[in-house]
Short mmCIF file of C-alpha atoms and ligand atoms in Angstrom, two decimals:
data_model
loop_
_atom_site.label_atom_id
_atom_site.label_comp_id
_atom_site.label_asym_id
_atom_site.label_seq_id
_atom_site.Cartn_x
_atom_site.Cartn_y
_atom_site.Cartn_z
CA MET A 21 -84.71 46.21 135.93
CA THR A 22 -86.26 49.34 134.41
CA LYS A 23 -86.28 52.44 136.55
CA SER A 24 -88.93 54.82 135.28
CA ALA A 25 -87.77 58.25 134.20
CA GLY A 26 -91.33 59.17 133.69
CA GLY A 27 -92.26 62.17 135.85
CA ALA A 28 -95.42 62.97 137.69
CA ASN A 29 -98.53 62.19 135.69
CA GLU A 30 -99.62 58.58 135.49
CA LYS A 31 -103.33 59.40 135.12
CA GLY A 32 -104.08 57.42 131.98
CA ASN A 33 -100.84 58.39 130.24
CA ASN A 34 -98.31 56.09 131.86
CA ARG A 35 -94.67 55.87 130.92
CA HIS A 36 -93.52 52.26 131.35
CA TRP A 37 -91.83 52.58 127.96
CA LEU A 38 -89.25 55.08 129.22
CA GLY A 39 -86.59 54.31 131.81
CA TYR A 40 -83.02 53.45 132.74
CA ARG A 41 -81.77 49.93 132.26
CA ALA A 42 -78.18 49.05 133.17
CA GLY A 43 -77.52 52.78 133.48
CA GLY A 44 -78.72 53.70 129.98
CA LEU A 45 -81.95 55.50 129.04
CA HIS A 46 -84.23 53.23 127.00
CA VAL A 47 -87.27 53.96 124.85
CA GLU A 48 -89.19 50.68 124.92
CA ASP A 49 -86.41 48.08 124.43
CA VAL A 50 -84.04 50.35 122.56
CA PRO A 51 -81.16 52.16 124.29
CA LEU A 52 -81.28 55.77 123.12
CA SER A 53 -77.49 55.79 122.88
CA ALA A 54 -77.77 53.06 120.20
CA VAL A 55 -80.13 55.29 118.19
CA ALA A 56 -77.66 58.17 118.63
CA THR A 57 -74.90 55.99 117.19
CA ALA A 58 -76.93 55.43 114.02
CA VAL A 59 -78.65 58.82 113.71
CA PRO A 60 -76.72 62.08 114.19
CA THR A 61 -78.06 64.37 116.92
CA PRO A 62 -80.29 66.23 117.26
CA PHE A 63 -83.22 63.93 116.53
CA TYR A 64 -86.72 63.35 117.84
CA CYS A 65 -87.51 59.86 119.05
CA TYR A 66 -91.08 58.60 119.59
CA SER A 67 -92.40 55.44 121.22
CA ALA A 68 -95.06 53.78 119.07
CA ASN A 69 -96.47 51.96 122.07
CA ALA A 70 -96.67 55.15 124.14
CA ILE A 71 -98.80 56.76 121.42
CA ARG A 72 -101.00 53.68 121.16
CA SER A 73 -101.45 53.52 124.88
CA ALA A 74 -102.34 57.24 125.12
CA TYR A 75 -104.97 56.79 122.38
CA LYS A 76 -106.43 53.70 124.01
CA SER A 77 -106.68 55.29 127.43
CA LEU A 78 -108.39 58.38 126.05
CA ALA A 79 -110.77 56.24 123.98
CA SER A 80 -111.58 54.14 127.01
CA ALA A 81 -112.10 57.19 129.27
CA LEU A 82 -114.49 58.66 126.70
CA GLY A 83 -115.98 55.23 126.75
CA PRO A 84 -119.36 54.04 125.64
CA SER A 85 -120.55 57.50 124.65
CA ASP A 86 -119.26 56.94 121.10
CA ILE A 87 -117.19 60.09 120.83
CA SER A 88 -114.87 60.23 117.83
CA ILE A 89 -111.27 61.23 118.41
CA CYS A 90 -109.67 63.28 115.64
CA PHE A 91 -105.94 63.80 116.22
CA ALA A 92 -104.80 67.41 115.68
CA VAL A 93 -102.20 66.80 112.98
CA LYS A 94 -100.38 70.05 113.75
CA ALA A 95 -99.10 68.51 116.99
CA ASN A 96 -97.10 65.87 115.14
CA SER A 97 -97.55 65.55 111.42
CA ASN A 98 -95.18 62.72 110.58
CA ILE A 99 -97.04 60.23 108.40
CA ALA A 100 -95.73 57.28 110.44
CA VAL A 101 -97.41 58.77 113.53
CA LEU A 102 -100.62 59.57 111.63
CA GLY A 103 -100.72 56.03 110.19
CA LEU A 104 -100.23 54.49 113.62
CA LEU A 105 -103.12 56.48 115.08
CA SER A 106 -105.32 55.88 112.05
CA GLU A 107 -104.89 52.10 112.39
CA LEU A 108 -106.44 52.43 115.85
CA GLY A 109 -109.51 54.10 114.37
CA CYS A 110 -108.45 57.68 115.08
CA GLY A 111 -109.65 60.41 112.73
CA MET A 112 -107.68 63.61 112.00
CA ASP A 113 -108.16 67.33 112.53
CA ILE A 114 -106.22 69.32 109.94
CA VAL A 115 -105.57 73.03 109.43
CA SER A 116 -104.04 73.21 105.96
CA GLY A 117 -103.94 71.59 102.53
CA GLY A 118 -100.51 70.24 103.43
CA GLU A 119 -101.90 68.48 106.50
CA LEU A 120 -104.71 67.08 104.35
CA GLU A 121 -102.15 65.54 101.96
CA ARG A 122 -100.24 64.13 104.94
CA ALA A 123 -103.39 62.51 106.36
CA LEU A 124 -104.28 61.06 102.95
CA ALA A 125 -100.69 59.83 102.49
CA ALA A 126 -101.07 58.03 105.82
CA ASN A 127 -104.20 56.30 104.44
CA VAL A 128 -106.63 58.16 106.68
CA PRO A 129 -110.06 58.05 105.01
CA ALA A 130 -111.30 61.56 104.11
CA SER A 131 -114.54 60.61 105.82
CA ARG A 132 -112.64 60.78 109.12
CA ILE A 133 -111.00 64.16 108.56
CA ILE A 134 -112.17 67.51 109.96
CA PHE A 135 -110.75 70.69 108.37
CA SER A 136 -110.26 73.45 110.97
CA GLY A 137 -108.41 76.75 110.69
CA VAL A 138 -109.19 80.41 110.32
CA GLY A 139 -107.72 81.06 106.85
CA LYS A 140 -108.30 78.25 104.38
CA THR A 141 -107.60 79.13 100.75
CA ARG A 142 -110.14 78.36 98.02
CA ALA A 143 -107.71 75.81 96.55
CA GLU A 144 -107.52 74.03 99.93
CA ILE A 145 -111.31 74.06 100.27
CA ALA A 146 -111.70 72.65 96.74
CA ARG A 147 -109.24 69.81 97.41
CA ALA A 148 -111.03 68.99 100.67
CA LEU A 149 -114.38 68.79 98.90
CA GLU A 150 -112.95 66.76 96.03
CA VAL A 151 -111.62 64.09 98.37
CA GLY A 152 -114.88 63.94 100.36
CA ILE A 153 -113.90 65.58 103.65
CA HIS A 154 -116.08 64.76 106.67
CA GLN A 155 -116.46 68.35 107.88
CA ILE A 156 -115.14 71.86 107.32
CA ASN A 157 -115.19 74.07 110.41
CA VAL A 158 -115.84 77.62 109.23
CA GLU A 159 -114.86 80.65 111.25
CA SER A 160 -116.48 83.70 109.60
CA ALA A 161 -119.31 84.85 107.37
CA ALA A 162 -116.75 85.48 104.62
CA GLU A 163 -115.48 81.92 104.84
CA ILE A 164 -119.03 80.56 104.68
CA SER A 165 -119.51 82.39 101.35
CA ALA A 166 -116.14 81.16 100.10
CA VAL A 167 -116.96 77.52 100.90
CA ALA A 168 -120.41 77.87 99.27
CA GLY A 169 -118.80 79.42 96.17
CA VAL A 170 -116.22 76.65 95.82
CA ALA A 171 -118.88 73.95 96.38
CA ARG A 172 -121.11 75.56 93.74
CA ALA A 173 -118.29 75.63 91.21
CA LEU A 174 -117.56 71.97 91.87
CA GLY A 175 -121.22 70.94 91.87
CA LYS A 176 -120.89 69.58 95.40
CA ARG A 177 -122.47 70.14 98.82
CA ALA A 178 -120.03 71.11 101.52
CA PRO A 179 -120.48 69.73 105.06
CA VAL A 180 -119.80 72.68 107.35
CA ALA A 181 -119.82 73.27 111.09
CA LEU A 182 -119.61 76.78 112.56
CA ARG A 183 -116.74 77.34 114.99
CA VAL A 184 -118.02 79.29 117.95
CA ASN A 185 -115.99 81.75 120.00
CA PRO A 186 -117.67 81.30 123.41
CA ASP A 187 -115.56 83.98 125.15
CA VAL A 188 -114.08 81.57 127.69
CA ASP A 189 -110.58 82.06 129.05
CA ALA A 190 -108.72 78.74 128.93
CA LYS A 191 -106.37 79.90 131.72
CA THR A 192 -103.32 78.81 129.79
CA HIS A 193 -100.43 80.72 128.18
CA ALA A 194 -101.73 83.85 126.39
CA LYS A 195 -100.23 82.66 123.09
CA ILE A 196 -102.28 79.45 123.12
CA THR A 197 -105.57 80.92 124.31
CA THR A 198 -108.07 80.86 121.44
CA ALA A 199 -111.56 81.57 122.70
CA THR A 200 -111.65 84.95 124.36
CA LYS A 201 -113.40 87.73 122.48
CA GLU A 202 -110.06 89.38 121.60
CA SER A 203 -108.99 86.21 119.77
CA LYS A 204 -109.06 85.89 115.97
CA PHE A 205 -110.68 82.46 116.18
CA GLY A 206 -114.31 81.49 115.79
CA ILE A 207 -117.57 83.35 115.33
CA PRO A 208 -118.68 85.49 118.30
CA ILE A 209 -121.28 83.45 120.13
CA GLY A 210 -123.98 86.11 119.78
CA GLU A 211 -123.79 85.96 115.98
CA VAL A 212 -123.79 82.18 115.58
CA ALA A 213 -127.53 81.41 115.42
CA ASP A 214 -128.26 83.99 112.70
CA LEU A 215 -125.27 82.96 110.64
CA TYR A 216 -126.18 79.29 111.05
CA ALA A 217 -129.69 80.03 109.72
CA GLU A 218 -128.21 81.95 106.76
CA ALA A 219 -125.81 79.11 105.97
CA LYS A 220 -128.64 76.57 106.17
CA ALA A 221 -130.46 78.51 103.48
CA MET A 222 -127.54 78.04 101.06
CA PRO A 223 -128.14 75.00 98.85
CA GLU A 224 -124.40 74.30 98.44
CA LEU A 225 -123.95 73.83 102.19
CA GLU A 226 -124.94 71.00 104.47
CA VAL A 227 -124.77 72.66 107.87
CA VAL A 228 -123.88 69.81 110.20
CA GLY A 229 -123.26 71.45 113.56
CA LEU A 230 -121.04 73.53 115.81
CA ALA A 231 -117.38 73.43 116.85
CA VAL A 232 -115.34 74.99 119.63
CA HIS A 233 -111.66 74.95 120.62
CA ILE A 234 -110.67 77.07 123.60
CA GLY A 235 -106.89 76.70 123.72
CA SER A 236 -104.03 74.35 124.32
CA GLN A 237 -102.00 72.84 127.21
CA ILE A 238 -105.02 73.33 129.51
CA GLN A 239 -104.33 72.07 133.02
CA ASP A 240 -107.34 73.32 134.95
CA MET A 241 -110.42 71.53 133.64
CA SER A 242 -112.93 74.19 134.69
CA PRO A 243 -112.68 76.22 131.42
CA PHE A 244 -113.73 73.06 129.55
CA ARG A 245 -116.82 72.80 131.76
CA ARG A 246 -117.64 76.45 131.14
CA ALA A 247 -117.12 76.20 127.38
CA PHE A 248 -119.03 72.93 126.92
CA SER A 249 -121.95 74.15 129.10
CA THR A 250 -122.05 77.33 127.01
CA MET A 251 -122.16 75.19 123.86
CA ALA A 252 -124.98 73.06 125.32
CA ASP A 253 -127.01 76.20 126.06
CA LEU A 254 -126.39 77.43 122.53
CA VAL A 255 -127.51 74.13 120.99
CA THR A 256 -130.70 74.24 123.07
CA PHE A 257 -131.34 77.86 122.10
CA MET A 258 -130.82 77.07 118.43
CA ARG A 259 -133.04 74.00 118.51
CA GLU A 260 -135.79 76.12 120.03
CA ARG A 261 -135.48 78.29 116.91
CA GLY A 262 -135.83 75.22 114.68
CA LEU A 263 -132.11 74.95 113.89
CA GLY A 264 -130.95 71.34 114.09
CA VAL A 265 -127.45 70.72 115.42
CA PRO A 266 -126.56 67.10 114.67
CA ARG A 267 -122.81 67.36 115.38
CA LEU A 268 -120.74 68.98 118.13
CA ASP A 269 -116.95 69.23 117.83
CA LEU A 270 -115.38 70.02 121.21
CA GLY A 271 -111.85 70.74 119.97
CA GLY A 272 -108.62 69.78 121.69
CA GLY A 273 -106.56 71.38 124.41
CA ILE A 274 -106.05 68.74 127.12
CA GLY A 275 -102.71 69.53 128.73
CA ILE A 276 -99.95 67.17 129.70
CA ALA A 277 -97.89 67.08 132.88
CA SER A 278 -95.13 69.57 133.33
CA GLU A 279 -92.32 69.30 135.87
CA ASP A 280 -94.24 70.92 138.68
CA ASP A 281 -97.77 69.90 137.75
CA ALA A 282 -99.29 66.41 137.69
CA GLY A 283 -101.32 67.24 134.59
CA PRO A 284 -105.02 66.89 133.98
CA ASP A 285 -107.02 63.76 134.60
CA ILE A 286 -108.76 62.50 131.46
CA ALA A 287 -111.39 60.75 133.53
CA GLU A 288 -112.41 64.22 134.76
CA TYR A 289 -112.35 65.55 131.18
CA ALA A 290 -114.59 62.67 130.05
CA MET A 291 -116.95 63.29 132.94
CA ILE A 292 -117.25 66.97 132.04
CA ILE A 293 -118.27 65.99 128.49
CA ALA A 294 -120.79 63.48 129.84
CA GLU A 295 -122.28 66.00 132.27
CA THR A 296 -122.43 68.98 129.93
CA VAL A 297 -123.28 67.81 126.41
CA SER A 298 -124.07 64.09 126.24
CA HIS A 299 -127.82 64.69 126.89
CA LEU A 300 -128.04 66.66 123.61
CA GLY A 301 -127.81 63.49 121.51
CA CYS A 302 -125.29 65.10 119.13
CA GLU A 303 -122.55 63.16 117.33
CA ILE A 304 -119.56 64.33 119.38
CA SER A 305 -115.93 64.63 118.32
CA VAL A 306 -112.81 65.82 120.14
CA GLU A 307 -109.53 66.99 118.59
CA PRO A 308 -106.68 66.30 121.01
CA GLY A 309 -103.14 66.79 119.74
CA ARG A 310 -100.70 67.22 122.58
CA TRP A 311 -102.32 64.67 124.89
CA LEU A 312 -101.91 61.82 122.40
CA VAL A 313 -98.27 62.37 121.46
CA GLY A 314 -96.68 64.96 123.76
CA ARG A 315 -95.37 62.56 126.37
CA ALA A 316 -94.44 59.92 123.78
CA GLY A 317 -91.42 61.74 122.37
CA LEU A 318 -87.95 62.95 123.32
CA LEU A 319 -85.48 65.20 121.58
CA VAL A 320 -81.94 63.88 121.82
CA THR A 321 -79.02 66.30 121.75
CA GLU A 322 -75.26 66.35 122.28
CA LEU A 323 -73.53 68.76 124.61
CA LEU A 324 -71.04 70.70 122.49
CA TYR A 325 -69.33 73.02 124.96
CA LEU A 326 -69.34 73.96 128.61
CA LYS A 327 -68.86 77.61 129.41
CA GLY A 328 -68.31 79.10 132.86
CA MET A 329 -70.49 82.15 133.40
CA GLN A 330 -70.82 84.58 136.26
CA ASP A 331 -74.02 82.92 137.44
CA GLY A 332 -72.94 79.30 136.93
CA CYS A 333 -72.25 76.84 134.18
CA THR A 334 -73.78 77.08 130.71
CA ALA A 335 -74.02 74.00 128.51
CA ILE A 336 -74.16 74.75 124.78
CA LEU A 337 -76.09 72.03 122.97
CA ASP A 338 -76.33 71.02 119.32
CA VAL A 339 -80.10 71.57 119.49
CA GLY A 340 -81.56 75.04 119.04
CA MET A 341 -84.83 76.93 119.13
CA ASN A 342 -85.25 76.06 115.44
CA ASP A 343 -85.52 72.37 116.47
CA LEU A 344 -87.61 72.92 119.61
CA MET A 345 -89.39 76.22 119.49
CA ARG A 346 -91.73 75.92 122.47
CA PRO A 347 -89.42 77.37 125.16
CA ALA A 348 -88.73 80.50 123.06
CA LEU A 349 -92.33 80.81 121.87
CA TYR A 350 -94.37 79.88 124.94
CA ASP A 351 -91.83 79.95 127.79
CA ALA A 352 -92.35 76.20 127.89
CA ARG A 353 -90.06 74.09 130.02
CA HIS A 354 -89.26 70.50 129.10
CA PRO A 355 -87.83 68.03 131.60
CA VAL A 356 -84.31 66.92 130.62
CA LEU A 357 -82.79 63.48 131.12
CA ALA A 358 -79.19 62.37 130.72
CA LEU A 359 -78.82 59.33 128.46
CA HIS A 360 -76.37 57.84 130.98
CA GLU A 361 -78.08 57.61 134.34
CA PRO A 362 -76.61 60.30 136.62
CA ARG A 363 -75.13 59.27 139.95
CA THR A 364 -77.27 60.58 142.74
CA ASP A 365 -74.61 60.30 145.45
CA GLN A 366 -72.57 63.25 144.13
CA ALA A 367 -73.32 66.93 144.30
CA ALA A 368 -73.44 68.21 140.71
CA PRO A 369 -73.80 71.76 139.49
CA SER A 370 -76.89 73.21 137.94
CA TYR A 371 -76.56 73.91 134.22
CA THR A 372 -78.19 76.51 132.01
CA LEU A 373 -78.95 74.77 128.73
CA VAL A 374 -78.74 76.87 125.58
CA GLY A 375 -78.67 76.26 121.84
CA PRO A 376 -76.25 77.43 119.13
CA ILE A 377 -78.63 79.88 117.41
CA CYS A 378 -77.80 83.57 117.20
CA GLU A 379 -80.79 84.66 119.30
CA SER A 380 -80.86 85.39 123.01
CA SER A 381 -84.16 83.51 123.26
CA ASP A 382 -82.36 80.31 122.21
CA LYS A 383 -82.28 78.91 125.73
CA PHE A 384 -84.05 76.09 127.51
CA GLY A 385 -83.69 76.94 131.20
CA ALA A 386 -81.64 75.94 134.23
CA TYR A 387 -81.49 72.27 135.19
CA ASP A 388 -80.02 70.22 137.99
CA GLY A 389 -80.05 66.50 138.63
CA LEU A 390 -78.20 65.81 135.38
CA GLY A 391 -74.99 64.75 137.15
CA GLU A 392 -71.57 66.13 136.27
CA LEU A 393 -71.77 66.91 132.54
CA ARG A 394 -68.94 66.72 130.02
CA GLU A 395 -68.62 67.77 126.42
CA GLY A 396 -69.95 65.00 124.18
CA ASP A 397 -72.58 63.89 126.73
CA LEU A 398 -76.02 63.07 125.35
CA LEU A 399 -79.18 64.57 126.86
CA ALA A 400 -82.86 64.22 126.00
CA PHE A 401 -85.59 66.84 126.25
CA ASP A 402 -88.60 64.92 127.49
CA CYS A 403 -92.29 65.43 126.64
CA ALA A 404 -91.27 66.72 123.21
CA GLY A 405 -93.57 64.59 121.03
CA ALA A 406 -96.05 67.42 120.35
CA TYR A 407 -95.33 70.74 118.65
CA GLY A 408 -91.64 69.79 118.49
CA ALA A 409 -90.69 68.39 115.08
CA SER A 410 -93.83 69.83 113.49
CA MET A 411 -92.76 73.37 114.48
CA ALA A 412 -89.09 72.91 113.62
CA SER A 413 -87.50 75.14 111.01
CA THR A 414 -84.17 75.54 109.25
CA TYR A 415 -83.43 78.95 110.79
CA ASN A 416 -79.71 79.77 110.69
CA SER A 417 -79.61 77.34 107.70
CA ARG A 418 -79.46 74.42 110.09
CA ASP A 419 -80.61 70.96 109.00
CA LEU A 420 -84.28 70.21 109.55
CA VAL A 421 -84.24 67.81 112.48
CA ALA A 422 -84.67 64.04 111.94
CA GLU A 423 -87.38 61.87 113.53
CA VAL A 424 -87.11 58.27 114.72
CA LEU A 425 -89.84 55.82 115.74
CA VAL A 426 -89.20 53.01 118.21
CA GLU A 427 -91.37 49.96 118.57
CA GLY A 428 -90.29 47.15 120.90
CA GLY A 429 -86.64 46.46 120.08
CA ARG A 430 -86.72 48.15 116.63
CA PHE A 431 -86.23 51.69 115.48
CA ARG A 432 -86.46 53.47 112.17
CA THR A 433 -85.80 56.97 110.90
CA ILE A 434 -89.24 58.21 109.91
CA ARG A 435 -88.00 61.57 108.69
CA SER A 436 -84.47 62.04 107.42
CA ARG A 437 -82.57 65.21 108.19
CA GLN A 438 -83.12 67.79 105.49
CA ASP A 439 -79.63 69.12 104.92
CA ILE A 440 -78.24 72.23 103.29
CA ARG A 441 -77.95 70.49 99.89
CA ALA A 442 -81.72 69.88 99.89
CA MET A 443 -82.33 73.51 100.84
CA LEU A 444 -79.99 74.88 98.19
CA ARG A 445 -81.71 72.80 95.54
CA LEU A 446 -84.75 75.09 95.98
CA GLU A 447 -82.83 78.35 95.69
CA GLN A 448 -81.35 80.17 92.73
CA ALA A 449 -80.00 83.55 91.82
CA GLY A 450 -82.00 85.98 89.67
CA THR A 451 -81.27 85.32 85.98
CA TRP A 452 -79.84 88.85 85.70
CA GLN A 453 -77.28 87.98 88.39
CA LEU A 454 -75.93 84.89 86.62
CA PRO A 455 -73.32 86.40 84.23
CA ALA A 456 -71.65 88.24 87.11
CA LEU A 457 -71.76 85.12 89.30
CA LYS A 458 -70.18 82.97 86.56
CA GLU A 459 -67.42 85.52 86.11
CA ARG A 460 -66.66 85.53 89.81
CA GLU A 461 -66.71 81.71 89.96
CA ALA A 462 -64.33 81.56 86.98
CA SER A 463 -61.94 84.02 88.60
CA GLY A 464 -61.95 81.92 91.77
CA ILE A 465 -63.29 84.79 93.90
CA VAL A 466 -66.29 82.68 94.92
CA GLN A 467 -66.48 78.93 95.54
CA ARG A 468 -69.17 76.86 93.89
CA ALA A 469 -71.89 76.00 96.38
CA ALA A 470 -72.24 72.44 97.67
CA ARG A 471 -75.13 71.66 95.34
CA PRO A 472 -75.77 68.08 94.30
CA GLY A 473 -74.96 67.54 90.63
CA ARG A 474 -72.66 70.60 90.42
CA ARG A 475 -69.03 69.58 90.11
N1 PLP B 1 -108.19 71.78 117.36
C1 PLP B 1 -107.86 73.01 116.95
C2 PLP B 1 -108.83 73.77 116.11
C3 PLP B 1 -106.63 73.60 117.29
O1 PLP B 1 -106.31 74.83 116.88
C4 PLP B 1 -105.74 72.84 118.12
C5 PLP B 1 -104.45 73.41 118.56
O2 PLP B 1 -104.24 74.56 118.78
C6 PLP B 1 -106.10 71.55 118.51
C7 PLP B 1 -107.33 71.06 118.12
C8 PLP B 1 -105.21 70.69 119.34
O3 PLP B 1 -104.87 71.23 120.55
P1 PLP B 1 -104.06 70.37 121.61
O4 PLP B 1 -102.81 69.89 120.95
O5 PLP B 1 -103.78 71.32 122.70
O6 PLP B 1 -104.93 69.24 122.02
#
């Protein structure tokens, strides 16, 4: 029998794919300990069916209103994940030339890709136009001129939407709030109509509509209502001035459950869209990232050492803030599960989980309910499918973390660990340093680095 390990929120994002069977934590039909035998920790592990089911429930909540869903690639940019979503009909929202290449590599048609972001380079804009991007969301008068200039040089017309800053507080963490007037994102709402009219007068631009994105990990739905109503008023105002607004991009931001919060209800989100903007008759798109993949992934780690501290027991893990940055960056807290089901009939201590990185912010919080832990035990950070692997770095010259996809009873590494050899391949000394280095190598003072091909 499967005992769900799934946590609070079952509102359209259920977790039948995750649970204990015969005392071992399973992702779909695969015991995570079996993955850990084949793939060294730490690694991310995603459930293909959890991602599919999240997409289908959002699509069905948005329902007959024909709203296109464009996955925010920054949340999880692995091409296996992008391909899986694309097969379901999902479009993509990208914020860089690199993300564009990823989406194309995953066979996403350019006609289903929206290019967001506040600082696109001219080279990125050119590539987007060359491949036939669906829409470029522009965020300033300067960017409008840049896009027009690139389009002119290429002899193309660029489809642009203006990203509006509606001055709405998303009531989320300050570092993921994007639509207050202090924020760098979007065009202040009072300037949008004039700029839209100016852009429409440029022959290189096809001005297709407006976009908004108010922030991320939004739990309270009322800021969405405020932002979308503000956008509806703006569209009406602009139409009265003879400015057509055929498309409306409502951005992403739907939060997922946290340990102490059941998480937003997508039926409510869909209703807010229906009540605020559906009467406008615009082509509507949304750009969720976290909601589609956040709860579909875990980060598996091994406990390296236990250390008694004045205020309790600290568990030092082989996963660090370079692998999962959200706790250090946003004070985020991820639920943690033991791979071997803990006994509930024994009192067990609470553990402070920390990583091996030389930074005091390399810590994940205090946890209980994990049972009595021992060195070598395997744990999994839950709800780590979004902004986990895609934010990971090699800080402290640690390997870039691997990613694994599970489907039914199968699993596959979808991104191999990038080890120190791969990193060193990209680095070299200044040519002027080489004679001295060779001399020191010859005298045995320095060892040759572990570079492939150097023996
Ligand atoms: N759209 C834009 C323009 C964004 O900047 C982001 C993330 O910050 C998203 C969509 C996705 O947000 P989320 O993952 O919270 O849905």
